[in-house]
CSV table of C-alpha atoms in Angstrom, one decimal:
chain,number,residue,atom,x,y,z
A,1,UNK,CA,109.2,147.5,336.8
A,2,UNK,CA,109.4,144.1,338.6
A,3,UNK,CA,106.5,143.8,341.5
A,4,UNK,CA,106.8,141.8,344.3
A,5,UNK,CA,105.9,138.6,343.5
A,6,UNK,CA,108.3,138.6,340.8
A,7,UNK,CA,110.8,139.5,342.8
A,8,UNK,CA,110.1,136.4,345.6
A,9,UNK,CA,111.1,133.8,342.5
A,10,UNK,CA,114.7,134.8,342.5
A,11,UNK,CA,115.2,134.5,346.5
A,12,UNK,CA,118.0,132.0,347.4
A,13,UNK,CA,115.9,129.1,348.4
A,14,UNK,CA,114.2,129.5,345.1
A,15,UNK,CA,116.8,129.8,343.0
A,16,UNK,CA,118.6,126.5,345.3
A,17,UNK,CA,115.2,124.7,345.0
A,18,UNK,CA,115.2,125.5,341.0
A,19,UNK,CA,118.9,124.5,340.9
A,20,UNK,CA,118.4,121.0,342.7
A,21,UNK,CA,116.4,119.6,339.9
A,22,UNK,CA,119.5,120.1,337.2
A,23,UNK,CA,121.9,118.6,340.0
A,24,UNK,CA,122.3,114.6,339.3
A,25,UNK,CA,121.4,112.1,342.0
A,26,UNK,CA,124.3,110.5,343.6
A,27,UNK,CA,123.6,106.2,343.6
A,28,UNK,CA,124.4,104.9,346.6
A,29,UNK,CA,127.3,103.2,346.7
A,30,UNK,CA,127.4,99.3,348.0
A,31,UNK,CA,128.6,99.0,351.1
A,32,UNK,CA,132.5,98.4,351.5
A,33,UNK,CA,133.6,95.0,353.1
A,34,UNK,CA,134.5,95.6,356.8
A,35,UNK,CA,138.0,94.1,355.3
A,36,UNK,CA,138.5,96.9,352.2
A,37,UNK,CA,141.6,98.5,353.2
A,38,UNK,CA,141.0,102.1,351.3
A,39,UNK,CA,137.4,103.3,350.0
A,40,UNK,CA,136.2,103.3,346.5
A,41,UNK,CA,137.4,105.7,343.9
A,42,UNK,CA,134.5,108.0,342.2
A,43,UNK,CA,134.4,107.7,338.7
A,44,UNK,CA,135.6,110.2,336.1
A,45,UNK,CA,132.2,111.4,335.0
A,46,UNK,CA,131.1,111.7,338.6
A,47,UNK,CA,133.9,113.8,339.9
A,48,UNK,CA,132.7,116.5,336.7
A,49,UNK,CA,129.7,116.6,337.7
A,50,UNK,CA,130.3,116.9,341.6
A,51,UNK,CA,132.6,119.9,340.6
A,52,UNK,CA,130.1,121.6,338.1
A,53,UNK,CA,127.0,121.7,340.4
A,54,UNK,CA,129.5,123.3,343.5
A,55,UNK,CA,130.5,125.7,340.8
A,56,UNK,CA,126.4,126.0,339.5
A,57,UNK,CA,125.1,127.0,343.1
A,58,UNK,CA,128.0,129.5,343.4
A,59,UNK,CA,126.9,131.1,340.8
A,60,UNK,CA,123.5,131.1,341.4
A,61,UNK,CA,124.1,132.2,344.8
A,62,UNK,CA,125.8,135.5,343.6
A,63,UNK,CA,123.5,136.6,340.5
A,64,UNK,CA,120.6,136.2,343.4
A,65,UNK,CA,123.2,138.2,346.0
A,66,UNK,CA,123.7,141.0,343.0
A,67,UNK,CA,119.9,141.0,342.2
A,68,UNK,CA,119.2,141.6,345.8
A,69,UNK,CA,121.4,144.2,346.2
A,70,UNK,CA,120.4,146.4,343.5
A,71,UNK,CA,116.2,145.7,343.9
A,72,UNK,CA,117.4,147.1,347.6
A,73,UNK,CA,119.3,149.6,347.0
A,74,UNK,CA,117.8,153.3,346.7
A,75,UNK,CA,116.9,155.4,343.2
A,76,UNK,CA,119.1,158.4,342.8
A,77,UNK,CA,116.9,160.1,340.7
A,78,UNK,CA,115.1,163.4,343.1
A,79,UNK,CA,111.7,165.0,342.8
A,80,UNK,CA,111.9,168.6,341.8
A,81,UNK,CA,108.7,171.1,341.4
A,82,UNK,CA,109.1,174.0,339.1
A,83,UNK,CA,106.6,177.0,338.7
A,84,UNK,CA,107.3,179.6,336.3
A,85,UNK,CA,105.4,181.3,333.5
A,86,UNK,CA,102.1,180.6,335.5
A,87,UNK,CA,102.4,176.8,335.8
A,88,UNK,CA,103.9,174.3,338.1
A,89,UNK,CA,105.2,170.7,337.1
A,90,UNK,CA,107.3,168.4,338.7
A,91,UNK,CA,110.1,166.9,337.5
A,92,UNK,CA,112.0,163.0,338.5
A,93,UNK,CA,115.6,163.8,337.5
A,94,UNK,CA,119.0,162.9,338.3
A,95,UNK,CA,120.8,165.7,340.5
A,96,UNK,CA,122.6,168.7,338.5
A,97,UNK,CA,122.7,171.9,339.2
A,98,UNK,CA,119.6,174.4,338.6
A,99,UNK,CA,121.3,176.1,335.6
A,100,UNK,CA,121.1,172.9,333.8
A,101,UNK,CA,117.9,172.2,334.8
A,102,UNK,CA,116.3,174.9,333.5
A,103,UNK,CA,118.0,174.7,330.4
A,104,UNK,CA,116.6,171.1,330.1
A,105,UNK,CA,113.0,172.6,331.3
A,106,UNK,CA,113.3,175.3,328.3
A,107,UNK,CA,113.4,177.8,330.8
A,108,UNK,CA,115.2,181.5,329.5
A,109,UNK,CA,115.8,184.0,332.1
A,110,UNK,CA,115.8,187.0,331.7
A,111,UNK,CA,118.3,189.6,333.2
A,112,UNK,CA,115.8,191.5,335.8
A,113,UNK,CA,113.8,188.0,336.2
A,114,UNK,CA,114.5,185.8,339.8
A,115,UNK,CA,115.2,183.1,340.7
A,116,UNK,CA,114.2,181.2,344.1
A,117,UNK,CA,117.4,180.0,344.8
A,118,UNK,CA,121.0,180.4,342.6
A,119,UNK,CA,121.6,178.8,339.6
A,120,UNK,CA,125.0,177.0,340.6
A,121,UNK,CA,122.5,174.7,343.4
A,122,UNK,CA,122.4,171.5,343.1
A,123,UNK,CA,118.8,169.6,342.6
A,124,UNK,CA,117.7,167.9,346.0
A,125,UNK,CA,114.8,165.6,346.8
A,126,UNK,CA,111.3,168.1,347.5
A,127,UNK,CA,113.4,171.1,346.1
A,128,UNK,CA,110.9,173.8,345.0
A,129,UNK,CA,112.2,176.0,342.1
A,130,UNK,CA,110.1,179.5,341.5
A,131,UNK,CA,111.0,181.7,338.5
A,132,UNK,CA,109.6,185.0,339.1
A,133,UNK,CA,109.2,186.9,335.7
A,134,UNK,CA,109.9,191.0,335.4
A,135,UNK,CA,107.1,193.4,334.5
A,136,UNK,CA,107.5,197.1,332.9
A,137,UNK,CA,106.5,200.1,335.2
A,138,UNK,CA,106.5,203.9,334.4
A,139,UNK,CA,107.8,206.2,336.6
A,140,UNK,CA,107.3,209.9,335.8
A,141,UNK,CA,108.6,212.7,337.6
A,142,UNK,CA,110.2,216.1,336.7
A,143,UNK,CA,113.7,214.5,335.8
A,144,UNK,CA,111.8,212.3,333.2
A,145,UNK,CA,110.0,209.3,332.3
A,146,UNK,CA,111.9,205.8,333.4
A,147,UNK,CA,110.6,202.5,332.5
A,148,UNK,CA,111.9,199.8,334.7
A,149,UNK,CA,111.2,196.2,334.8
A,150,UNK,CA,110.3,194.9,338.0
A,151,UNK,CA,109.4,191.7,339.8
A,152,UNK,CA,107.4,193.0,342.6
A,153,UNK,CA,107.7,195.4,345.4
A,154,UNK,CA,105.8,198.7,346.0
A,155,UNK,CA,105.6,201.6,344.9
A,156,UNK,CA,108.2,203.5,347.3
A,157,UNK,CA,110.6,200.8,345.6
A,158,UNK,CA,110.0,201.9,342.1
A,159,UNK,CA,110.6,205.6,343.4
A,160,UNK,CA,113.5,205.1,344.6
A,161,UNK,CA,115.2,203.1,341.9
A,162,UNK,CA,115.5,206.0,340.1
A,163,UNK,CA,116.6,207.6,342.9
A,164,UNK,CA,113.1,209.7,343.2
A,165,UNK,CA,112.8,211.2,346.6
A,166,UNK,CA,109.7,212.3,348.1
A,167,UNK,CA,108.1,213.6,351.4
A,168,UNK,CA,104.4,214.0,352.9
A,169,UNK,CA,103.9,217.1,351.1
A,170,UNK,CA,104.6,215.7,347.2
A,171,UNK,CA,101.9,214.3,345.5
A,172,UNK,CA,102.0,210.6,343.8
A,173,UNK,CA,99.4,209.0,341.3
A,174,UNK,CA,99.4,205.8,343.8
A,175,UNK,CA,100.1,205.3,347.5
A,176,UNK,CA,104.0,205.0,348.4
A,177,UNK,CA,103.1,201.5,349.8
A,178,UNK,CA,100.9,200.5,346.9
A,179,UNK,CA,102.1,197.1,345.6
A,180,UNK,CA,103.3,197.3,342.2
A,181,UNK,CA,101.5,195.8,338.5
A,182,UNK,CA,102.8,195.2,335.1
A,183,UNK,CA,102.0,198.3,333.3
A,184,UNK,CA,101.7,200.5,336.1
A,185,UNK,CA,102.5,204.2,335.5
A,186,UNK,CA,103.1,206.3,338.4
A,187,UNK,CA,103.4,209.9,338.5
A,188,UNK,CA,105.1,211.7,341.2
A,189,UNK,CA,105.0,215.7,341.6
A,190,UNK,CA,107.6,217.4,343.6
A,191,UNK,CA,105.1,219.6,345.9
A,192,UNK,CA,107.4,222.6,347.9
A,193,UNK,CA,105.8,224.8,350.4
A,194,UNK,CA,107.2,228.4,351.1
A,195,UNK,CA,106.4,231.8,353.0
A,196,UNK,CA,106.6,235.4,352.2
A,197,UNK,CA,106.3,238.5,354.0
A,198,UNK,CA,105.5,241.7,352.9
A,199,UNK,CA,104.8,244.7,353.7
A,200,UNK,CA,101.7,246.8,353.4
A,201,UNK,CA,100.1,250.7,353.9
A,202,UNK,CA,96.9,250.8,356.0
A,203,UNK,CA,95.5,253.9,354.5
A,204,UNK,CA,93.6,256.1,357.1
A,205,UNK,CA,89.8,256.3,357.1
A,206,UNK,CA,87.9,259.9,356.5
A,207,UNK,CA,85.2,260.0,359.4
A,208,UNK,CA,82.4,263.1,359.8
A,209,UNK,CA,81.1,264.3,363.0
A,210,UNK,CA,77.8,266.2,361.5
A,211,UNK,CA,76.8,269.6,363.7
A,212,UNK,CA,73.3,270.8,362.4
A,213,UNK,CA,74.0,274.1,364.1
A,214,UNK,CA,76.5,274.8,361.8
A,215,UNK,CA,76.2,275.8,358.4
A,216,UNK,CA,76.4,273.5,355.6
A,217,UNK,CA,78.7,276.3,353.6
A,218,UNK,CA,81.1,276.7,356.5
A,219,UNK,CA,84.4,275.5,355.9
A,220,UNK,CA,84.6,272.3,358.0
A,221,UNK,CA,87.0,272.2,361.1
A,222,UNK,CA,89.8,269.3,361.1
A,223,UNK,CA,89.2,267.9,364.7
A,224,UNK,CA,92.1,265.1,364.3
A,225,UNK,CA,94.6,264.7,361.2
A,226,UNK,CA,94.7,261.2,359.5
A,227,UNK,CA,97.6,259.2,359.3
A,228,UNK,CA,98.6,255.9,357.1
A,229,UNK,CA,99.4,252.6,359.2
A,230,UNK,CA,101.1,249.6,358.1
A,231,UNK,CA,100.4,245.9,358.5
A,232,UNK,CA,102.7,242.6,357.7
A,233,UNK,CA,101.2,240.5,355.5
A,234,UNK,CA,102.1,236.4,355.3
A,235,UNK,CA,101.9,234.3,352.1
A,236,UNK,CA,102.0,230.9,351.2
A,237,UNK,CA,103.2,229.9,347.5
A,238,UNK,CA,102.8,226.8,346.5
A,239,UNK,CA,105.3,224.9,343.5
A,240,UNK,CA,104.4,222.2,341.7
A,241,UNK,CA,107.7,220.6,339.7
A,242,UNK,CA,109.2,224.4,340.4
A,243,UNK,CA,106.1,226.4,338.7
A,244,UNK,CA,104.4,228.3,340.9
A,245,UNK,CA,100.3,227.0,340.8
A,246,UNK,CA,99.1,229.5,344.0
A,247,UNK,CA,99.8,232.3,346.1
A,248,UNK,CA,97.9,233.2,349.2
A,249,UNK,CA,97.4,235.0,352.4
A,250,UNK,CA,97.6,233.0,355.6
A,251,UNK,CA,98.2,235.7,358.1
A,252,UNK,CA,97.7,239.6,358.7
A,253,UNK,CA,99.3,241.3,361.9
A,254,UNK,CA,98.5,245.1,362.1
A,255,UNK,CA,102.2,246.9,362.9
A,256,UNK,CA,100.7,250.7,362.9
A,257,UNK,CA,97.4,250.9,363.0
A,258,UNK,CA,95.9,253.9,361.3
A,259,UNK,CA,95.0,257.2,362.8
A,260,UNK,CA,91.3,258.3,361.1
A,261,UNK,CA,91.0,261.8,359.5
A,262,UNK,CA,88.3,263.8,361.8
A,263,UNK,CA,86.2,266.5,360.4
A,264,UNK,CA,83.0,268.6,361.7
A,265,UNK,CA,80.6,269.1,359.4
A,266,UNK,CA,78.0,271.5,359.8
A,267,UNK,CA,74.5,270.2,358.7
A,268,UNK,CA,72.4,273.3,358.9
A,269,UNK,CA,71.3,274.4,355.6
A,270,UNK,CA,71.9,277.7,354.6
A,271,UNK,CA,69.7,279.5,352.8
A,272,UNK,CA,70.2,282.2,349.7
A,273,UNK,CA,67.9,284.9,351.9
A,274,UNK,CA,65.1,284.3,354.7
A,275,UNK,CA,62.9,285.3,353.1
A,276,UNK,CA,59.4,283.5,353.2
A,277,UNK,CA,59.1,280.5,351.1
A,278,UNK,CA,63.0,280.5,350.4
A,279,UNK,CA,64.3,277.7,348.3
A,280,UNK,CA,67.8,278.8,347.3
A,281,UNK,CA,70.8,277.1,348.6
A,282,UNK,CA,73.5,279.7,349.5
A,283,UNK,CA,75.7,280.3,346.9
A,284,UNK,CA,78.9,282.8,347.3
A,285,UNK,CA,78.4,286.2,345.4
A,286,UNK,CA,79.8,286.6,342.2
A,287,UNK,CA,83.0,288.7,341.4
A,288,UNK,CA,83.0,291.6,338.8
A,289,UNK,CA,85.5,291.1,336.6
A,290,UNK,CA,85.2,287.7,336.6
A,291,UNK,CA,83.6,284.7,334.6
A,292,UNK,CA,81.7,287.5,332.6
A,293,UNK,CA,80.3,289.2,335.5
A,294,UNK,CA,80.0,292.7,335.5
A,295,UNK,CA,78.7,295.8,337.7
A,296,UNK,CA,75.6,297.6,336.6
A,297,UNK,CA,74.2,300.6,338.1
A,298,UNK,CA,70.0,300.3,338.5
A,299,UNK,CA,67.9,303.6,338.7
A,300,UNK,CA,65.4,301.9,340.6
A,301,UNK,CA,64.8,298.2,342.6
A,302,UNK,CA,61.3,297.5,343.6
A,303,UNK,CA,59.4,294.0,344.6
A,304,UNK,CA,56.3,293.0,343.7
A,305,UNK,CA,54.2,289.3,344.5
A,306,UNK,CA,51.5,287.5,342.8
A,307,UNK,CA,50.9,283.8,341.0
A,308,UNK,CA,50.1,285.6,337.5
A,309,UNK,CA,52.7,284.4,334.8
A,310,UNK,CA,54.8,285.9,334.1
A,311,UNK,CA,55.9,287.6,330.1
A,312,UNK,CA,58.0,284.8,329.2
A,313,UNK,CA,54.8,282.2,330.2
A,314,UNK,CA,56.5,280.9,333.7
A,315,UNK,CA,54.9,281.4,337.0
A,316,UNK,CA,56.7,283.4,339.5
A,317,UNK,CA,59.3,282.5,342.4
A,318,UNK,CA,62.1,283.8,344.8
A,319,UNK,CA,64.3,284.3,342.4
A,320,UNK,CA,62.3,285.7,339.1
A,321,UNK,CA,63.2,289.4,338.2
A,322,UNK,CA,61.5,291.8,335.7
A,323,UNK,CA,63.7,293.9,333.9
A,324,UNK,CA,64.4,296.4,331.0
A,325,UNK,CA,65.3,294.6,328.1
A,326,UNK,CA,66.6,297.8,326.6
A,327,UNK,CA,69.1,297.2,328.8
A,328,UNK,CA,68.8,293.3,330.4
A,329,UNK,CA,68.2,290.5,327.8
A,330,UNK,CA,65.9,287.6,329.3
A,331,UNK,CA,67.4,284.5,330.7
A,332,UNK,CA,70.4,287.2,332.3
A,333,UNK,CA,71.3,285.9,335.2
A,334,UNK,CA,71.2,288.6,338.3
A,335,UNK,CA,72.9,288.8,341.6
A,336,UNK,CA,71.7,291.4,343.8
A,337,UNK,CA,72.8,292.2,347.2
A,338,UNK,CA,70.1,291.5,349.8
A,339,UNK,CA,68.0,289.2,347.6
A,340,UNK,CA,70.7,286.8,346.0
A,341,UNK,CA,70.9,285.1,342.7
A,342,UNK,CA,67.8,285.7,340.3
A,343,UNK,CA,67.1,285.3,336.6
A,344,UNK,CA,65.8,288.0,334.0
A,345,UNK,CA,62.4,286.2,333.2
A,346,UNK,CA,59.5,289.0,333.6
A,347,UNK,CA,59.2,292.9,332.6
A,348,UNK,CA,57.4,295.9,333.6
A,349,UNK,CA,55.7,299.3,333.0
A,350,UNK,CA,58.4,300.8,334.1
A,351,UNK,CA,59.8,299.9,330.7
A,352,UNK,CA,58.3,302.6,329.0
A,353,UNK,CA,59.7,305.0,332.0
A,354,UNK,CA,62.1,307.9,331.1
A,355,UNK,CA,64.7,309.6,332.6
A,356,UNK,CA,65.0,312.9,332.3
A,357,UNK,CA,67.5,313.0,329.4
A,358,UNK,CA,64.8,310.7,327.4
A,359,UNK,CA,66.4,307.4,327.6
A,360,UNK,CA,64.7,304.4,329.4
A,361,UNK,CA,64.3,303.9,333.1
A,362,UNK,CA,67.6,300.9,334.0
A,363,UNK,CA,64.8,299.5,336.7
A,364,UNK,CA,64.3,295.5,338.3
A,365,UNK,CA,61.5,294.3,340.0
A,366,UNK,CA,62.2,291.5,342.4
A,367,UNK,CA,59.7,288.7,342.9
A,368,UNK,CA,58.6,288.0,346.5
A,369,UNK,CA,56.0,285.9,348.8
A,370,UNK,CA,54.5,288.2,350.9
A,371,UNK,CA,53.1,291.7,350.2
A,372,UNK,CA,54.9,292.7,353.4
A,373,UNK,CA,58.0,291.6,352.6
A,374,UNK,CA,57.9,293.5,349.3
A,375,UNK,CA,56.5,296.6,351.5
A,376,UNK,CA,59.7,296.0,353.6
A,377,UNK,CA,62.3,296.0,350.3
A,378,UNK,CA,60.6,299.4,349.4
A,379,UNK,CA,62.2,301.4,346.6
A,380,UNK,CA,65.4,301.2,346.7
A,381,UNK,CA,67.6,303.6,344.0
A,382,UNK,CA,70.9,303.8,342.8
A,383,UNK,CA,72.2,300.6,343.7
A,384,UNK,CA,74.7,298.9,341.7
A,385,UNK,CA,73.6,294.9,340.7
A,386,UNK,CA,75.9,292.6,339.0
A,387,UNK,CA,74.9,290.9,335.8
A,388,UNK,CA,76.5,288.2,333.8
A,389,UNK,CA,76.6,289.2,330.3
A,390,UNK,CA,77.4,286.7,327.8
């Protein structure tokens, strides 16, 4: 490219100043007589000459006037600047349309990439051209799994490409206004909320009212009858792509409440006998005739008292009896009237007693803690016992 100073040696008056040295110098002519009718004739050779240095300037004059003109003149050629692929250049071309240009450039685009302006532009000076390249993303939700290329955006814009909707209660792998990255996989779980009543039985509760002057044995008295209630019970179930993941209570509201069952109790124990030193809980007699009990008539009942052992080696108590064993195996169990339940565990010498026909005296001797209470029993005869055989 021509600087300056080269430019200054092709001005007109240099180019006129260069010129003048090829142009021949006239010789002045001698000066006509005052009586010359007509003035002197140039020369052939001189009129050439005169005529080819007007025609020399002329066309010195316009080679320097076309010169001028173009060194003045603007360049058409524009400054583009193209980023794509992660660099920038910058480009001095002659206006065409992007398309072109980026053909030029080497530039393929591909059909999800973008473009900062349209391809059918035409280049200007300063234009700025930005290829934006697509990137895959992974959206998974319960339809499926769609890959998409994208240039940017968020997350919400992925979603709803593939026409995903969502609300506040659904759950997503990354924030709806998360901007996107290439190889981004986002997971999105359709969350749905629902509520369920039912129905349920409050069963009555059993309360005692305990009276210690009563009897434990006696039947107890029904002082209020119970009755069931019911309550309404809420739930909240929970469905994660339609499957069911929990289920639970949120709410209770009583509807009936239940009526408690009331019963008096009587606390009092109640003893076999009262006699001294009773331990026996009260038991109800025995029935002949049934569960092996039978009626047996004795000749005699007697009492006696004492701490010796007795003839099976056990010490005495409310409740040992000496029999016969002609007649009352030991270990029998006894009920009499009066004195309760007692076991066949001692004997007597009243087991070599006889009747008058010869055969052995049928005789018990009931065990007491007191000599007076045994003075009180006395001798009792003829009474029928009842003994469970077998």
């Amino acid at each position: 490219m021509k600087t300056f100073d080269d430019i200054r040696h092709y001005t007109p008056a240099a180019l006129w100043k260069r010129a003048k040295k090829h142009i021949p110098r006239r010789v002045k002519a001698a000066p006509a007589s005052r009586n010359a009718a007509t003035p002197p004739i140039p020369s052939g050779r001189s009129l050439w000459l005169t005529v080819l240095d007007v025609f020399l300037v002329l066309a010195v004059l316009a080679g320097a006037f076309c010169f001028i003109s173009l060194v003045a003149s603007p360049d058409p050629r524009v400054t583009v600047r193209l980023s794509a692929d992660g660099t920038t250049s910058e480009h001095f071309v002659f206006p065409t349309d992007v398309r072109s240009f980026l053909t030029e450039c080497g530039i393929e685009l591909e059909p999800e990439d973008t473009l900062s302006c349209a391809l059918t532009d035409t280049l200007t000076d300063g234009m700025e051209i930005s290829v934006t390249r697509a990137f895959p993303v992974v959206v998974k939700s319960q339809s499926g799994i769609e890959l998409l290329r994208m240039t940017g955006g968020t997350v919400g814009d992925a979603l709803r490409a593939v026409d995903v909707e969502y609300d506040v209660n659904d759950e997503l792998s990354h924030l709806s206004f998360e901007d996107l990255a290439p190889g981004m996989q986002i997971i999105h779980t359709d969350v749905v909320t629902e509520y369920d009543t039912a129905y349920r039985t409050l069963e009555y509760k059993k309360e005692v009212i305990k009276d210690d002057t009563v009897y434990n044995d006696t039947k107890p008295v029904l002082l209020q009858e119970g009755k069931d209630g019911t309550k309404q019970v809420t739930y909240r179930l929970v469905y994660k792509n339609g499957v069911r993941v929990s289920r639970e209570v949120v709410d209770q509201v009583v509807i009936t409440p239940a009526t408690p069952e009331i019963k008096k109790v009587g606390t009092k124990i109640h003893y076999q006998t009262s006699l001294t030193g009773e331990f026996r809980i009260y038991r109800t007699p025995p029935v002949a005739g049934k569960d092996g009990w039978v009626e047996m008539k004795m000749d005699y009942i007697t009492a006696y008292t004492g701490d010796t052992r007795t003839s099976t080696g056990v010490r005495p108590k409310l409740g040992t009896i000496a029999v016969n064993t002609y007649y009352i195996p030991y270990g029998t169990e006894i009920y009499v009237k009066g004195y309760g339940y007692g076991k066949a565990q001692d004997t007597g010498a009243f087991r070599n007693y006889k009747r008058a026909d010869g055969t052995p005296v049928n005789q018990l001797d009931l065990f007491m803690n007191t000599e007076k209470e045994c003075r009180r029993w006395g001798r009792k005869r003829n009474v029928t016992v009842l003994v469970k055989l077998g």
